[in-house]
Amino acid sequence: KAGVTQTPRYLIKTRGQQVTLSCSPISGHRSVSWYQQTPGQGLQFLFEYFSETQRNKGNFPGRFSGRQFSNSRSEMNVSTLELGDSALYLCASSLATSGDTDTQYFGPGTRLTVL
Amino acid sequence: AQSVSQHNHHVILSEAASLELGCNYSYGGTVNLFWYVQYPGQHLQLLLKYFSGDPLVKGIKGFEAEFIKSKFSFNLRKPSVQWSDTAEYFCAVTSRSGSARQLTFGSGTQLTVLP
């Protein structure tokens, strides 16, 4: 079974621009979560989508948004990019059929550099 | 709010040495516990997980972890490390209450195994 895929793998943008990242979950997985990984802050939760609805959101500004499509694929968008948005953005998917035993599997990430 | 502490930021061992990485979490309710590993240039991979039952869980590549509820700990162990175990290791926790399943990560431990 194919793993979580993310596109693009690398992105270079300039301040003020916006960016859209894409994530395709493992087949059959219904929940998609996004995380930001930086050397200073580590791995931080951005948001989770389930059945096209945002189920949970981390402590990030409104410039960070996302959505999920009916096929469970997800996109996240960052508007008005800042230098501090440079990070590895990770997507994780899970079955979400039983909350008590749900396990998230991660994709390779998208490396975003803001100049 | 949940938090996870990993006490060792960087551990250096020689091959065949035994490994123990500490992980403590702070949360008043029931949790699921995970260890993920990030090998150089690779994506975050699941090493092992604990949901309930036997507090000693075994994962891939000879790793194991013990959940000690009274100490809020979930330490990772391996009796004999190999050079290929060089990687960054992350402890993570999710709450078992509610529908949200966001992972809260520790800051990570960089393990370097010398040949």
Short mmCIF file of C-alpha atoms in Angstrom, two decimals:
data_model
loop_
_atom_site.label_atom_id
_atom_site.label_comp_id
_atom_site.label_asym_id
_atom_site.label_seq_id
_atom_site.Cartn_x
_atom_site.Cartn_y
_atom_site.Cartn_z
CA LYS A 1 0.00 0.00 0.00
CA ALA A 2 1.41 3.37 -0.95
CA GLY A 3 2.34 5.68 1.89
CA VAL A 4 1.42 9.30 2.47
CA THR A 5 2.57 11.47 -0.40
CA GLN A 6 3.21 15.18 -0.33
CA THR A 7 3.80 17.62 -3.14
CA PRO A 8 5.85 19.51 -3.85
CA ARG A 9 8.84 18.27 -1.88
CA TYR A 10 10.63 21.61 -1.98
CA LEU A 11 9.43 25.18 -2.37
CA ILE A 12 11.14 28.53 -2.35
CA LYS A 13 8.97 31.61 -1.93
CA THR A 14 9.49 35.24 -1.02
CA ARG A 15 7.92 37.16 1.81
CA GLY A 16 4.34 38.22 1.20
CA GLN A 17 3.59 35.43 -1.25
CA GLN A 18 1.19 32.61 -0.58
CA VAL A 19 1.73 28.88 -0.95
CA THR A 20 -0.39 25.74 -1.23
CA LEU A 21 0.87 22.33 -0.16
CA SER A 22 -0.81 19.08 -1.03
CA CYS A 23 -1.14 15.76 0.77
CA SER A 24 -2.54 12.42 -0.39
CA PRO A 25 -3.25 10.06 2.52
CA ILE A 26 -2.80 6.32 2.61
CA SER A 27 -5.68 4.67 0.79
CA GLY A 28 -8.64 4.21 3.15
CA HIS A 29 -7.40 6.75 5.69
CA ARG A 30 -9.98 9.38 6.48
CA SER A 31 -8.12 11.74 8.79
CA VAL A 32 -5.34 14.06 7.69
CA SER A 33 -3.27 16.13 10.10
CA TRP A 34 -0.64 18.77 9.38
CA TYR A 35 2.44 19.58 11.45
CA GLN A 36 5.19 22.16 11.20
CA GLN A 37 8.74 21.11 12.04
CA THR A 38 11.42 23.71 12.76
CA PRO A 39 14.77 23.47 14.59
CA GLY A 40 13.63 25.96 17.21
CA GLN A 41 10.06 24.91 17.89
CA GLY A 42 10.20 21.22 17.00
CA LEU A 43 7.08 19.48 15.76
CA GLN A 44 3.91 21.49 16.22
CA PHE A 45 0.35 20.56 15.32
CA LEU A 46 -1.36 22.79 12.77
CA PHE A 47 -4.77 21.21 12.14
CA GLU A 48 -6.66 17.99 11.52
CA TYR A 49 -9.31 17.24 8.95
CA PHE A 50 -11.82 14.43 8.98
CA SER A 51 -14.66 13.98 6.50
CA GLU A 52 -13.88 17.35 4.92
CA THR A 53 -14.27 19.15 8.26
CA GLN A 54 -11.61 20.72 10.40
CA ARG A 55 -11.82 18.81 13.63
CA ASN A 56 -9.01 20.43 15.57
CA LYS A 57 -6.68 23.39 15.18
CA GLY A 58 -3.35 24.23 16.74
CA ASN A 59 -2.09 27.59 17.90
CA PHE A 60 -1.19 29.16 14.57
CA PRO A 61 -2.35 32.44 13.03
CA GLY A 62 -5.21 32.59 10.58
CA ARG A 63 -2.71 32.85 7.70
CA PHE A 64 -2.51 29.08 7.97
CA SER A 65 -5.54 27.31 6.59
CA GLY A 66 -6.44 23.99 5.09
CA ARG A 67 -9.13 21.91 3.55
CA GLN A 68 -9.94 18.31 2.81
CA PHE A 69 -11.61 16.95 -0.27
CA SER A 70 -14.14 14.14 -0.58
CA ASN A 71 -11.37 11.69 -1.53
CA SER A 72 -9.58 12.58 1.75
CA ARG A 73 -6.78 14.43 -0.01
CA SER A 74 -5.87 17.62 1.79
CA GLU A 75 -4.26 20.94 1.05
CA MET A 76 -2.86 23.54 3.36
CA ASN A 77 -2.39 27.16 2.45
CA VAL A 78 -0.17 29.81 3.98
CA SER A 79 -0.88 33.38 2.96
CA THR A 80 1.34 36.44 3.34
CA LEU A 81 4.44 34.37 3.97
CA GLU A 82 6.90 35.46 6.64
CA LEU A 83 10.54 34.44 7.07
CA GLY A 84 9.54 32.47 10.16
CA ASP A 85 7.29 30.23 8.08
CA SER A 86 10.37 28.48 6.69
CA ALA A 87 9.96 24.92 7.89
CA LEU A 88 9.31 21.32 7.01
CA TYR A 89 5.56 20.81 6.73
CA LEU A 90 4.49 17.27 7.48
CA CYS A 91 1.23 15.60 6.66
CA ALA A 92 0.02 12.53 8.53
CA SER A 93 -2.94 10.28 7.85
CA SER A 94 -4.85 7.80 9.97
CA LEU A 95 -7.81 5.47 9.65
CA ALA A 96 -9.77 7.34 12.34
CA THR A 97 -12.19 4.41 12.67
CA SER A 98 -11.40 4.02 16.36
CA GLY A 99 -10.12 6.99 18.25
CA ASP A 100 -8.70 4.85 21.01
CA THR A 101 -6.24 3.05 18.75
CA ASP A 102 -5.70 5.57 15.98
CA THR A 103 -2.16 5.79 14.61
CA GLN A 104 -0.81 8.54 12.39
CA TYR A 105 1.57 7.79 9.52
CA PHE A 106 3.69 10.56 8.11
CA GLY A 107 4.63 11.67 4.64
CA PRO A 108 8.09 12.89 3.58
CA GLY A 109 7.17 16.53 4.08
CA THR A 110 7.42 19.70 2.03
CA ARG A 111 10.47 21.84 2.74
CA LEU A 112 9.37 25.49 2.47
CA THR A 113 12.00 28.22 2.35
CA VAL A 114 10.86 31.83 2.57
CA LEU A 115 13.36 34.42 1.33
CA ALA B 1 -2.68 21.04 27.98
CA GLN B 2 -0.49 18.09 27.20
CA SER B 3 3.28 18.33 27.15
CA VAL B 4 6.09 15.86 26.51
CA SER B 5 9.63 16.09 27.83
CA GLN B 6 12.62 14.30 26.38
CA HIS B 7 15.52 14.83 28.72
CA ASN B 8 18.39 13.88 26.44
CA HIS B 9 18.89 16.19 23.49
CA HIS B 10 21.91 14.40 22.07
CA VAL B 11 23.16 10.93 22.93
CA ILE B 12 26.39 9.46 21.57
CA LEU B 13 26.99 5.72 21.89
CA SER B 14 29.34 3.14 20.49
CA GLU B 15 27.97 0.18 18.58
CA ALA B 16 26.71 -2.64 20.83
CA ALA B 17 26.07 -0.27 23.72
CA SER B 18 22.65 -0.31 25.37
CA LEU B 19 20.25 2.56 24.83
CA GLU B 20 17.63 4.16 27.00
CA LEU B 21 15.93 7.42 25.98
CA GLY B 22 13.73 9.14 28.51
CA CYS B 23 10.24 10.45 27.86
CA ASN B 24 7.85 11.97 30.37
CA TYR B 25 4.44 13.40 29.62
CA SER B 26 2.11 15.71 31.44
CA TYR B 27 -1.60 15.03 31.08
CA GLY B 28 -4.35 14.26 33.56
CA GLY B 29 -6.32 11.81 31.45
CA THR B 30 -5.74 8.58 29.58
CA VAL B 31 -3.26 8.78 26.74
CA ASN B 32 -1.87 6.86 23.81
CA LEU B 33 1.93 6.91 23.55
CA PHE B 34 4.21 6.69 20.54
CA TRP B 35 7.85 6.71 19.57
CA TYR B 36 8.72 7.91 16.07
CA VAL B 37 12.13 7.91 14.41
CA GLN B 38 13.50 10.19 11.72
CA TYR B 39 16.54 8.75 9.93
CA PRO B 40 18.76 11.21 8.05
CA GLY B 41 16.98 12.31 4.89
CA GLN B 42 13.96 10.16 5.58
CA HIS B 43 10.45 10.80 6.81
CA LEU B 44 9.11 10.28 10.30
CA GLN B 45 8.46 6.58 10.90
CA LEU B 46 6.54 4.82 13.65
CA LEU B 47 8.79 2.76 15.94
CA LEU B 48 6.22 1.55 18.43
CA LYS B 49 3.00 2.51 20.18
CA TYR B 50 1.15 1.89 23.41
CA PHE B 51 -2.62 2.00 23.75
CA SER B 52 -3.44 -0.28 26.67
CA GLY B 53 -2.62 -3.65 28.21
CA ASP B 54 0.93 -4.93 28.69
CA PRO B 55 3.01 -1.86 29.57
CA LEU B 56 6.06 -3.31 27.83
CA VAL B 57 5.67 -2.89 24.09
CA LYS B 58 7.97 -4.09 21.36
CA GLY B 59 8.50 -2.28 18.12
CA ILE B 60 10.50 -2.59 14.96
CA LYS B 61 14.27 -3.07 14.75
CA GLY B 62 14.60 -4.46 18.27
CA PHE B 63 13.28 -1.40 20.09
CA GLU B 64 10.99 -1.63 23.09
CA ALA B 65 9.39 0.83 25.48
CA GLU B 66 7.89 0.59 28.93
CA PHE B 67 4.90 2.60 30.08
CA ILE B 68 5.07 3.43 33.78
CA LYS B 69 1.81 5.13 34.62
CA SER B 70 2.86 6.25 38.11
CA LYS B 71 5.85 8.07 36.66
CA PHE B 72 4.10 9.37 33.52
CA SER B 73 6.99 7.87 31.59
CA PHE B 74 7.43 5.95 28.35
CA ASN B 75 11.15 5.29 27.98
CA LEU B 76 12.60 3.77 24.83
CA ARG B 77 15.20 1.00 25.08
CA LYS B 78 17.38 -1.14 22.89
CA PRO B 79 19.86 -3.66 24.29
CA SER B 80 22.48 -3.24 21.58
CA VAL B 81 22.54 -0.32 19.15
CA GLN B 82 23.89 -0.38 15.62
CA TRP B 83 25.42 2.35 13.49
CA SER B 84 22.20 2.32 11.43
CA ASP B 85 20.24 3.45 14.50
CA THR B 86 21.73 6.93 14.12
CA ALA B 87 18.64 9.12 13.86
CA GLU B 88 16.43 11.53 15.73
CA TYR B 89 13.86 9.98 18.05
CA PHE B 90 10.59 11.60 19.05
CA CYS B 91 8.23 10.67 21.82
CA ALA B 92 4.60 11.69 21.27
CA VAL B 93 1.28 11.51 23.07
CA THR B 94 -2.39 11.81 22.14
CA SER B 95 -5.38 12.07 24.42
CA ARG B 96 -7.90 9.22 24.40
CA SER B 97 -10.78 11.54 25.28
CA GLY B 98 -12.74 13.43 22.66
CA SER B 99 -12.51 13.04 18.93
CA ALA B 100 -9.36 15.03 18.27
CA ARG B 101 -6.22 13.01 17.92
CA GLN B 102 -3.47 15.60 17.63
CA LEU B 103 0.01 14.38 18.49
CA THR B 104 2.00 16.36 21.02
CA PHE B 105 5.69 15.74 20.46
CA GLY B 106 8.74 15.99 22.64
CA SER B 107 11.69 18.04 21.42
CA GLY B 108 13.46 14.97 20.13
CA THR B 109 16.70 13.16 20.94
CA GLN B 110 19.47 12.96 18.39
CA LEU B 111 21.20 9.60 18.68
CA THR B 112 24.64 9.18 17.14
CA VAL B 113 26.09 5.67 17.08
CA LEU B 114 29.80 5.47 16.46
CA PRO B 115 31.06 2.47 14.47
#
